[in-house]
mmCIF file of C-alpha atoms and ligand atoms in Angstrom:
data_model
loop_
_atom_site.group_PDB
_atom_site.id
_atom_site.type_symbol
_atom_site.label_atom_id
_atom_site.label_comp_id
_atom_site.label_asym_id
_atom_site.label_seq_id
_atom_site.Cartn_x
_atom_site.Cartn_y
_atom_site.Cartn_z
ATOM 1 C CA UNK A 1188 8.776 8.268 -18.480
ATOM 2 C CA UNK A 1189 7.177 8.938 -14.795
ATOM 3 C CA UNK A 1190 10.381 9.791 -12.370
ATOM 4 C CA UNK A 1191 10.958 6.625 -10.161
ATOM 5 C CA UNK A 1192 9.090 7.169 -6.804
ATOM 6 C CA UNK A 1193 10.643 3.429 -5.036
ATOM 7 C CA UNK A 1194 13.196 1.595 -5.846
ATOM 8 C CA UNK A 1195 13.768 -2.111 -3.726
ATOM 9 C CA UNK A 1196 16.867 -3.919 -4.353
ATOM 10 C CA UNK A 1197 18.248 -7.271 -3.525
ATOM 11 C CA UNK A 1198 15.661 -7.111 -0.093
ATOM 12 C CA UNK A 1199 15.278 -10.048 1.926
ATOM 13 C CA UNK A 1200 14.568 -10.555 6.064
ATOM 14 C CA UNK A 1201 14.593 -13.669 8.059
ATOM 15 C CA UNK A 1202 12.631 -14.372 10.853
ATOM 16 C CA UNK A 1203 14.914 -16.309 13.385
ATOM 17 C CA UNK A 1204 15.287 -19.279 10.780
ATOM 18 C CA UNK A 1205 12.748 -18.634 8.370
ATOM 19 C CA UNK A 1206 13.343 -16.676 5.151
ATOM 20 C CA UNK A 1207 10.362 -14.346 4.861
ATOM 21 C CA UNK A 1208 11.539 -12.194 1.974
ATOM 22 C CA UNK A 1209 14.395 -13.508 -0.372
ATOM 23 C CA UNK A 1210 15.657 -11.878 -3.347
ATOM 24 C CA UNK A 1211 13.306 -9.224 -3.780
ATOM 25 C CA UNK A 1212 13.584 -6.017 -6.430
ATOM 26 C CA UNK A 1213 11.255 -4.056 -8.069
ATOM 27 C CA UNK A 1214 10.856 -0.266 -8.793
ATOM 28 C CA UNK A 1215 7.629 1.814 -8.801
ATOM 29 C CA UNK A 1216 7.236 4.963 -10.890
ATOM 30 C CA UNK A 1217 5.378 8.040 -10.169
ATOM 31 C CA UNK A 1218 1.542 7.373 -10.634
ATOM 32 C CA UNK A 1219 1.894 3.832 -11.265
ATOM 33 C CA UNK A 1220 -0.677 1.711 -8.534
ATOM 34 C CA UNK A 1221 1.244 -1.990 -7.875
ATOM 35 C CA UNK A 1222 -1.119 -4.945 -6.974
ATOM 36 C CA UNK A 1223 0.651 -6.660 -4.320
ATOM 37 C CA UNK A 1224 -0.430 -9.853 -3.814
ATOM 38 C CA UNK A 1225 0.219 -13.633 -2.402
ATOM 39 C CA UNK A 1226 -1.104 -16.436 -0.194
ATOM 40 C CA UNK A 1227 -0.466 -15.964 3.099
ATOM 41 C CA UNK A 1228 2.880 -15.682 4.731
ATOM 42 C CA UNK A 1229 4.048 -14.751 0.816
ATOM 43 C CA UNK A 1230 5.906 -11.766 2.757
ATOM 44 C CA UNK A 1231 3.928 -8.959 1.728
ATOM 45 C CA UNK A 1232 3.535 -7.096 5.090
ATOM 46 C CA UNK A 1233 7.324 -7.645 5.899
ATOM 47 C CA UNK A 1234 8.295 -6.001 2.605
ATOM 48 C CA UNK A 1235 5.475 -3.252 3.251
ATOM 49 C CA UNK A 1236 6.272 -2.498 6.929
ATOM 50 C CA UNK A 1237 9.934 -2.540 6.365
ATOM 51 C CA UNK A 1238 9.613 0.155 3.194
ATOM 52 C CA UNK A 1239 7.508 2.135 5.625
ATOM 53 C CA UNK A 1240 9.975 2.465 7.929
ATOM 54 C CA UNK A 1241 8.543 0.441 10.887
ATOM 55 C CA UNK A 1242 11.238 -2.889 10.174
ATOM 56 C CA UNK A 1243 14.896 -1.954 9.991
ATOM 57 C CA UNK A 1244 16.406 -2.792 6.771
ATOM 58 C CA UNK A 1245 18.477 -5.710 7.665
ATOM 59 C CA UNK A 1246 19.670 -7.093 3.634
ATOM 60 C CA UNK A 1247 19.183 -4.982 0.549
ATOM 61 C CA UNK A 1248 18.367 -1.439 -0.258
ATOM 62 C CA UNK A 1249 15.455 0.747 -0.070
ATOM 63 C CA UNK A 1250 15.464 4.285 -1.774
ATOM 64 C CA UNK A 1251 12.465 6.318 -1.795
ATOM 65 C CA UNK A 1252 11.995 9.533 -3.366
ATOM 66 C CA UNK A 1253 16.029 9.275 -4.140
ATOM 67 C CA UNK A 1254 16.385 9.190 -0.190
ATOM 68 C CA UNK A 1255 18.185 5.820 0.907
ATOM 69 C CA UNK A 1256 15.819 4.568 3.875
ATOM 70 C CA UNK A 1257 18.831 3.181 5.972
ATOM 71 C CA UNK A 1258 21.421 5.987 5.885
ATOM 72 C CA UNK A 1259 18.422 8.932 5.227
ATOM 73 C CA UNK A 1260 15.366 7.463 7.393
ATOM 74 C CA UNK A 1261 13.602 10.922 7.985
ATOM 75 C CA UNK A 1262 13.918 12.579 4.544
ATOM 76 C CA UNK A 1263 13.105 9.029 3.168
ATOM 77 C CA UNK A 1264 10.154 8.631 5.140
ATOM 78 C CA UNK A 1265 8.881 12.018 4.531
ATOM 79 C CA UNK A 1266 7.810 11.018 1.077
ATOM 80 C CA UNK A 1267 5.696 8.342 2.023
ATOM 81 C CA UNK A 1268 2.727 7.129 4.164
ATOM 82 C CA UNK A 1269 1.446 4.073 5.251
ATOM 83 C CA UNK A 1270 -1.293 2.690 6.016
ATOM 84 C CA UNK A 1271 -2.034 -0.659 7.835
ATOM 85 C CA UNK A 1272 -4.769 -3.050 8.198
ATOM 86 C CA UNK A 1273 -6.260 -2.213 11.785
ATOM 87 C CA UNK A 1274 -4.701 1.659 11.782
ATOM 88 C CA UNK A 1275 -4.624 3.008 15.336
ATOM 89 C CA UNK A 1276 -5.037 6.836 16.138
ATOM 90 C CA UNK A 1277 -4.068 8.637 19.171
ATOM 91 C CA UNK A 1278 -6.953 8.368 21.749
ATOM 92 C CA UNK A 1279 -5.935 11.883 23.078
ATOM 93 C CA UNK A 1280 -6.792 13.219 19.498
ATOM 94 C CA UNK A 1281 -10.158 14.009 17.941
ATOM 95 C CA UNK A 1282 -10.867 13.399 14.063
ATOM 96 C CA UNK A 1283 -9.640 16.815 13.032
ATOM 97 C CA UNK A 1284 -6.752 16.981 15.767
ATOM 98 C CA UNK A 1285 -5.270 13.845 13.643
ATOM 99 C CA UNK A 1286 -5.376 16.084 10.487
ATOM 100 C CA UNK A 1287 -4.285 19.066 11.695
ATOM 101 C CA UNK A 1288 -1.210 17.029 13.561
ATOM 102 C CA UNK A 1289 -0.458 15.688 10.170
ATOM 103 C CA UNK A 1290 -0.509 18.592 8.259
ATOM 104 C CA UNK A 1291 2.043 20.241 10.687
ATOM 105 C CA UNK A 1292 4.376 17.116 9.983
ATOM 106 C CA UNK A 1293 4.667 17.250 6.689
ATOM 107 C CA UNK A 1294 4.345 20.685 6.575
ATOM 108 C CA UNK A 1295 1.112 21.593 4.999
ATOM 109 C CA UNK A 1296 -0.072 24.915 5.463
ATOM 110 C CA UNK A 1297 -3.825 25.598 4.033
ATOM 111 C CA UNK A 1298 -4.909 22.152 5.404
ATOM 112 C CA UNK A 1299 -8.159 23.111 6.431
ATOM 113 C CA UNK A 1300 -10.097 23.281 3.334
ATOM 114 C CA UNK A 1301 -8.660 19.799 2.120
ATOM 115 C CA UNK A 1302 -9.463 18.243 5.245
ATOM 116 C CA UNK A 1303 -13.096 19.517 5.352
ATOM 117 C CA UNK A 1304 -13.336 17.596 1.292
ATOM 118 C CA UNK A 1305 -12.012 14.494 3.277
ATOM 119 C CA UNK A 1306 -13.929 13.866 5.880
ATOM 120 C CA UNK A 1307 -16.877 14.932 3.771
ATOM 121 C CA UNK A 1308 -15.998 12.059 1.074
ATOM 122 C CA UNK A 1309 -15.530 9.512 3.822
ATOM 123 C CA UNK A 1310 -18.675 10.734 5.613
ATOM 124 C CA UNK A 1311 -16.606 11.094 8.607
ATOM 125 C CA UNK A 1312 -17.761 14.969 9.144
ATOM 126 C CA UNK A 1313 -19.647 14.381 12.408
ATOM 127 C CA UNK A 1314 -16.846 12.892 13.723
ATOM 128 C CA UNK A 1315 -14.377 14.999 13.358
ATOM 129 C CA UNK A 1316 -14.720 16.084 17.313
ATOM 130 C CA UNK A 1317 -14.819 12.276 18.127
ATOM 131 C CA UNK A 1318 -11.310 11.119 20.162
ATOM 132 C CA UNK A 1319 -9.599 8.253 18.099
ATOM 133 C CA UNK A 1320 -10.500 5.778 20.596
ATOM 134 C CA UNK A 1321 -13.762 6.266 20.381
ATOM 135 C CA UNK A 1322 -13.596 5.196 16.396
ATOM 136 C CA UNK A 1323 -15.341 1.941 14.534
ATOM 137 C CA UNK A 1324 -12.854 0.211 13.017
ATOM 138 C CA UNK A 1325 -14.190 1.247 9.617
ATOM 139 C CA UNK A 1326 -13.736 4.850 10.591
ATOM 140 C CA UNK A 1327 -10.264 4.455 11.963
ATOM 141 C CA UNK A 1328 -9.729 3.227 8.271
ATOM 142 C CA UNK A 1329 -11.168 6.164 6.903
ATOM 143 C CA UNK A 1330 -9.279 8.658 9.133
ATOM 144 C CA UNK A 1331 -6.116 6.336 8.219
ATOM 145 C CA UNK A 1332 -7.140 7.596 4.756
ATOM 146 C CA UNK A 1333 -7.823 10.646 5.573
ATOM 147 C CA UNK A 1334 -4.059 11.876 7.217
ATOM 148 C CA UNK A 1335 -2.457 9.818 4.439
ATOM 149 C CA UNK A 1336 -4.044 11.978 1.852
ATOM 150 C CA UNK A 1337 -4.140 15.376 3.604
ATOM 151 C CA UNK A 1338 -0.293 16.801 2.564
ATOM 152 C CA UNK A 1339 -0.142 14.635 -1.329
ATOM 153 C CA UNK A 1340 2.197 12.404 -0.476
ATOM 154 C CA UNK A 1341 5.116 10.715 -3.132
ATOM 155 C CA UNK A 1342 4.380 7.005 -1.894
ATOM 156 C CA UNK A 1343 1.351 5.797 -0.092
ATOM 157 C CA UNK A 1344 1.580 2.094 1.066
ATOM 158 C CA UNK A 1345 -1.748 0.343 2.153
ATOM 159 C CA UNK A 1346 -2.523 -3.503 3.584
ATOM 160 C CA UNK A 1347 -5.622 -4.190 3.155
ATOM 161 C CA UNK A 1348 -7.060 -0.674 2.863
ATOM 162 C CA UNK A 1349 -10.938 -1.508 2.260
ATOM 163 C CA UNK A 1350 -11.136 -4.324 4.380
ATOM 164 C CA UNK A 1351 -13.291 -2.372 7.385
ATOM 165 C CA UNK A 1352 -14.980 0.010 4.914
ATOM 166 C CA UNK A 1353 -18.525 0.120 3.974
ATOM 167 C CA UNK A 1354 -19.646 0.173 0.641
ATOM 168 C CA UNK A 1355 -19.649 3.975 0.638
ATOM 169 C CA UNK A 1356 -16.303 3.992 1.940
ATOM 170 C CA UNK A 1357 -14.981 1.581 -0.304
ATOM 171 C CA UNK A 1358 -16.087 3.883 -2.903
ATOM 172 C CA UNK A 1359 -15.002 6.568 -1.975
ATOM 173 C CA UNK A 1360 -10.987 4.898 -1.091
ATOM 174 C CA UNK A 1361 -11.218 3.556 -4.586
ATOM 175 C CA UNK A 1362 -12.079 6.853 -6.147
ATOM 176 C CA UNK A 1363 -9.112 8.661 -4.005
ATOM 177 C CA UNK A 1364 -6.581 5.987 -4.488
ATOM 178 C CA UNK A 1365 -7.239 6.511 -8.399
ATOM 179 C CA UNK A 1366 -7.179 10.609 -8.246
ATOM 180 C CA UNK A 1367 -3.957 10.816 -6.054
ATOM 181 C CA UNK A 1368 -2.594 8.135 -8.781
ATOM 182 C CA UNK A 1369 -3.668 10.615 -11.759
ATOM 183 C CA UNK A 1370 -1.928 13.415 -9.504
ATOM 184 C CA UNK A 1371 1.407 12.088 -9.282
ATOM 185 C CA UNK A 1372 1.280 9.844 -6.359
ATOM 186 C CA UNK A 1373 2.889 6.066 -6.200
ATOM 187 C CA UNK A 1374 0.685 3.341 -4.832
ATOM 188 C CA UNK A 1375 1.192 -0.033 -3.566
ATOM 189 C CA UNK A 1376 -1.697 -1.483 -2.771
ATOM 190 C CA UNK A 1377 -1.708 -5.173 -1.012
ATOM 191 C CA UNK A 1378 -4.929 -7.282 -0.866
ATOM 192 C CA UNK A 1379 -5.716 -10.671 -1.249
ATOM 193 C CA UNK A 1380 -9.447 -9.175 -2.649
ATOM 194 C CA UNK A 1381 -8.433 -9.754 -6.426
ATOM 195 C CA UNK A 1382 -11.097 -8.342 -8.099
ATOM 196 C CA UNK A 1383 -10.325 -4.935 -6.615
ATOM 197 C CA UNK A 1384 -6.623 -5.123 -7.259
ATOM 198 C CA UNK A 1385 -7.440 -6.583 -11.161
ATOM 199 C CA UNK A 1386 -10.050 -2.978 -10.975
ATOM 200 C CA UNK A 1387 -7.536 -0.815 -10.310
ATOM 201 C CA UNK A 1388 -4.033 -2.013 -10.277
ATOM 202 C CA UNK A 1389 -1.546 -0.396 -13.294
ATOM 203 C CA UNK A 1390 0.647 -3.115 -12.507
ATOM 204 C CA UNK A 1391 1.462 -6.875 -10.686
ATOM 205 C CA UNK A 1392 3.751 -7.693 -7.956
ATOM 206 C CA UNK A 1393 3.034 -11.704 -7.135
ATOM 207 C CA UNK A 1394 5.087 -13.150 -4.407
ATOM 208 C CA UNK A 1395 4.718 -16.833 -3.149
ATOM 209 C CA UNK A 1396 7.051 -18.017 -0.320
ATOM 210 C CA UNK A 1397 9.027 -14.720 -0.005
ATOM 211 C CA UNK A 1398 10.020 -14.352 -3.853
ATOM 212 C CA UNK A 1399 8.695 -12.932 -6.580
ATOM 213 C CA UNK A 1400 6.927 -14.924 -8.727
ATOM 214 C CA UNK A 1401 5.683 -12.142 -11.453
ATOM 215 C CA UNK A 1402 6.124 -8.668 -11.640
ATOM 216 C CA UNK A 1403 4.273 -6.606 -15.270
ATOM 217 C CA UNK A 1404 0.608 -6.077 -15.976
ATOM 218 C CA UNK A 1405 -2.026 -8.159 -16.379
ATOM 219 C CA UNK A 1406 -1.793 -8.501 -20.005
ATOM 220 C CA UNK A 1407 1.592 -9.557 -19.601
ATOM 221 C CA UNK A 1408 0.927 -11.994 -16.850
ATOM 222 C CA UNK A 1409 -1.942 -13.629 -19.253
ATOM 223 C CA UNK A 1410 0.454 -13.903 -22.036
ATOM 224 C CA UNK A 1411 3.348 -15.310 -19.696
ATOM 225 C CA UNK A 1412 0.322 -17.970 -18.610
ATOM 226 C CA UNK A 1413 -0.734 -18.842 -22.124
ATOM 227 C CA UNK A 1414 -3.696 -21.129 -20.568
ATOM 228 C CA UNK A 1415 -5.082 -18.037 -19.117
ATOM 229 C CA UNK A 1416 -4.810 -15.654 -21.903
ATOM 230 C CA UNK A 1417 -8.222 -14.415 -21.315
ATOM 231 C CA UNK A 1418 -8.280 -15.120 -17.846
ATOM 232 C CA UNK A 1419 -9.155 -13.223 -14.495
ATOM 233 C CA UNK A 1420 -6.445 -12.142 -11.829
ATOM 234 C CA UNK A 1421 -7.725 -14.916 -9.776
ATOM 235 C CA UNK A 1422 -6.387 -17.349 -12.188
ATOM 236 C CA UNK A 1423 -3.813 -16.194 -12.745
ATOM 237 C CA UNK A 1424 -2.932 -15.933 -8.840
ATOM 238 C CA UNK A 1425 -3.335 -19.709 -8.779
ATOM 239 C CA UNK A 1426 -1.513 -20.241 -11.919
ATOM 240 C CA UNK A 1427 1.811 -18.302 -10.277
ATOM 241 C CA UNK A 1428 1.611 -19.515 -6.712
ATOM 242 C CA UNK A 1429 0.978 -22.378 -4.903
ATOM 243 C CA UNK A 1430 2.057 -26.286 -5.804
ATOM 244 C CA UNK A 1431 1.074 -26.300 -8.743
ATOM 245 C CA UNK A 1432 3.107 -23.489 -10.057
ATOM 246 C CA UNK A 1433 6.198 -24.487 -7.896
ATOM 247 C CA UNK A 1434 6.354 -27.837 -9.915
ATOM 248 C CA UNK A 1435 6.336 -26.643 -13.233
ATOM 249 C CA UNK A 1436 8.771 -24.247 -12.543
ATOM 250 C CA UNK A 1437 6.503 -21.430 -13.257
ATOM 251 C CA UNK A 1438 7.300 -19.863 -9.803
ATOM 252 C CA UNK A 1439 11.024 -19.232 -10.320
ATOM 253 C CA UNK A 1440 11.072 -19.047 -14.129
ATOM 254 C CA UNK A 1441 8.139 -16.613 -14.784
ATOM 255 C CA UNK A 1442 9.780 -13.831 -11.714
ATOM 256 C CA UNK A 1443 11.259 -10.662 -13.936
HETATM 257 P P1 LIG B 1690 -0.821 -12.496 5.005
HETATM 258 O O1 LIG B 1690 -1.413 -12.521 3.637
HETATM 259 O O2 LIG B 1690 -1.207 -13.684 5.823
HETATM 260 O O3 LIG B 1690 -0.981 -11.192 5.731
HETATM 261 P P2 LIG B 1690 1.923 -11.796 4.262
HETATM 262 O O4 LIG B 1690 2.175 -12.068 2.820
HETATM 263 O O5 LIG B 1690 1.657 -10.393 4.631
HETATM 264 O O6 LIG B 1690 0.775 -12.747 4.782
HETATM 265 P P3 LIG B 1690 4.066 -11.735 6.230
HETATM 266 O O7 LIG B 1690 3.193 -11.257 7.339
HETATM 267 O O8 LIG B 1690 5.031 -10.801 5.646
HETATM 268 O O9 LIG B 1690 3.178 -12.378 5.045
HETATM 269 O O10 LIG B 1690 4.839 -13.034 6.748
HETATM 270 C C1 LIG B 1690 5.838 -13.673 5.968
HETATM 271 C C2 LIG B 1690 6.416 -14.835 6.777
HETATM 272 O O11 LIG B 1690 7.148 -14.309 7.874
HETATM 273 C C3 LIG B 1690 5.376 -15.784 7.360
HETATM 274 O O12 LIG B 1690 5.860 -17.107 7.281
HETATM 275 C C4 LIG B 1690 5.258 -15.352 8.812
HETATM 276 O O13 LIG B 1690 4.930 -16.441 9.652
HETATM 277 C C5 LIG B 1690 6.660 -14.831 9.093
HETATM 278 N N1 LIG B 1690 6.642 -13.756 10.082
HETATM 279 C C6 LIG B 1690 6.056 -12.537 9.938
HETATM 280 N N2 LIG B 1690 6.237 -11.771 11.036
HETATM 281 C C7 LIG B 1690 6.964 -12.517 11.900
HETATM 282 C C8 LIG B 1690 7.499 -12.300 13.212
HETATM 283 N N3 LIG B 1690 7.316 -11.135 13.847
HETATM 284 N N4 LIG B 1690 8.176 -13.298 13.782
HETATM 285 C C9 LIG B 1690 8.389 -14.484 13.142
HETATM 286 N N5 LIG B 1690 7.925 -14.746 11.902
HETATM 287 C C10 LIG B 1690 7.223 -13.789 11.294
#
């Protein structure tokens, strides 16, 4: 068995008076890609910011790469990158500034060559003198990709990853995402586009209203819907969340 790259326990965060997150556990294994997804407001970018680092953790426990996130935040967070929907670079920076300032972080020494592959593969090679705010969106998403990949990190989080790309670009993040996968690396991946999740997802995390409604493949989520034994992520989805699924008791029964 893979040595365990994340392991969430018992993590929950209110907002004020709303319960975002309640209840939530899961592990993730090295190169095992999770499929996080929900409707919206299901709590998916609380649970990814605060494993990131950026949101305190307030109830629960967070260990990554054996490091516990509250009491060891740095060596924790060393393991791991994240990147978020609308990813904002340094405007002081250029392209290759941002991957030569990441490389020093995590300490990785014959950067150069790597980054050259990167920006190549996300056509971002005439760029690379370009200052970060002078980026598309699309490209910021690319150089997001770009600095996460750069030192191979244990745990790479994304929201939304491919939502800015172009179809090149999408391309190329799905061929990365599976390579660093197939070297080792852990992957959650949140989207609410379910045919790219169902493409390249090794495993489900559904949450509806802050808990977790399933957690296991997609085989096992089509055999734990038995009307949707042949059925597409999508139905699935809809079969686990919503009002539907809340009166049958699907939501609460089917979480593992
Ligand atoms: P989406 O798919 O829309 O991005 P999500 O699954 O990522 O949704 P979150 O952004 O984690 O959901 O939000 C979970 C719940 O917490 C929502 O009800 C949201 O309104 C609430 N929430 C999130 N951030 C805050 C905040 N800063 N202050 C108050 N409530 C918040």
């Amino acid at each position: 068995m893979q040595p365990l790259v994340l392991s969430v326990e018992s993590f929950g965060r209110s907002y004020e008076s709303h319960r975002a997150v309640d209840g939530l556990s899961f592990q993730l294994r090295a190169g095992e890609i999770l499929g996080l997804v929900g409707p919206n407001g299901a709590g998916k970018t609380t649970t990814l910011r605060t494993i990131a680092g950026v949101l305190p953790v307030k109830e629960g426990r967070i260990v990554v790469g054996g490091f516990d996130l509250a009491r060891d935040e740095e060596r924790a967070k060393r393991n791991l990158r994240w990147i978020p929907d609308d990813p904002q670079p340094f405007d002081a920076l250029t392209v290759l500034e941002h991957l030569e300032f990441t490389a020093a972080l995590y300490g990785q020494r014959d950067w150069r060559a790597r980054a050259d592959e990167l920006l190549e593969r996300f056509e971002l090679s005439e760029k690379r003198d370009a200052f970060g705010g002078e980026l598309s969106r699309g490209m910021r998403q690319k150089l997001a990709f770009c600095c996460a990949w750069i030192a191979r990190p244990a745990l790479v989080l994304m929201d939304e990853p491919l939502s800015g790309l172009d179809p090149r670009g999408i391309r190329s993040a799905k061929h990365e995402i599976e390579e660093l996968a197939r070297a080792g690396t852990a992957v959650i991946l949140s989207s609410h586009l379910l045919v790219l999740i169902e493409e390249l997802a090794t495993r489900l995390l559904i949450l509806d209203r802050g808990r977790k409604v399933f957690e296991g493949t997609l085989d096992e989520a089509r055999s734990r819907f038995p009307e949707h034994s042949r059925g597409s992520l999508e139905e699935i989805f809809f079969a686990a969340t919503g009002e539907g699924a809340a009166r049958k008791g699907g939501a609460g029964g089917a979480a593992t």
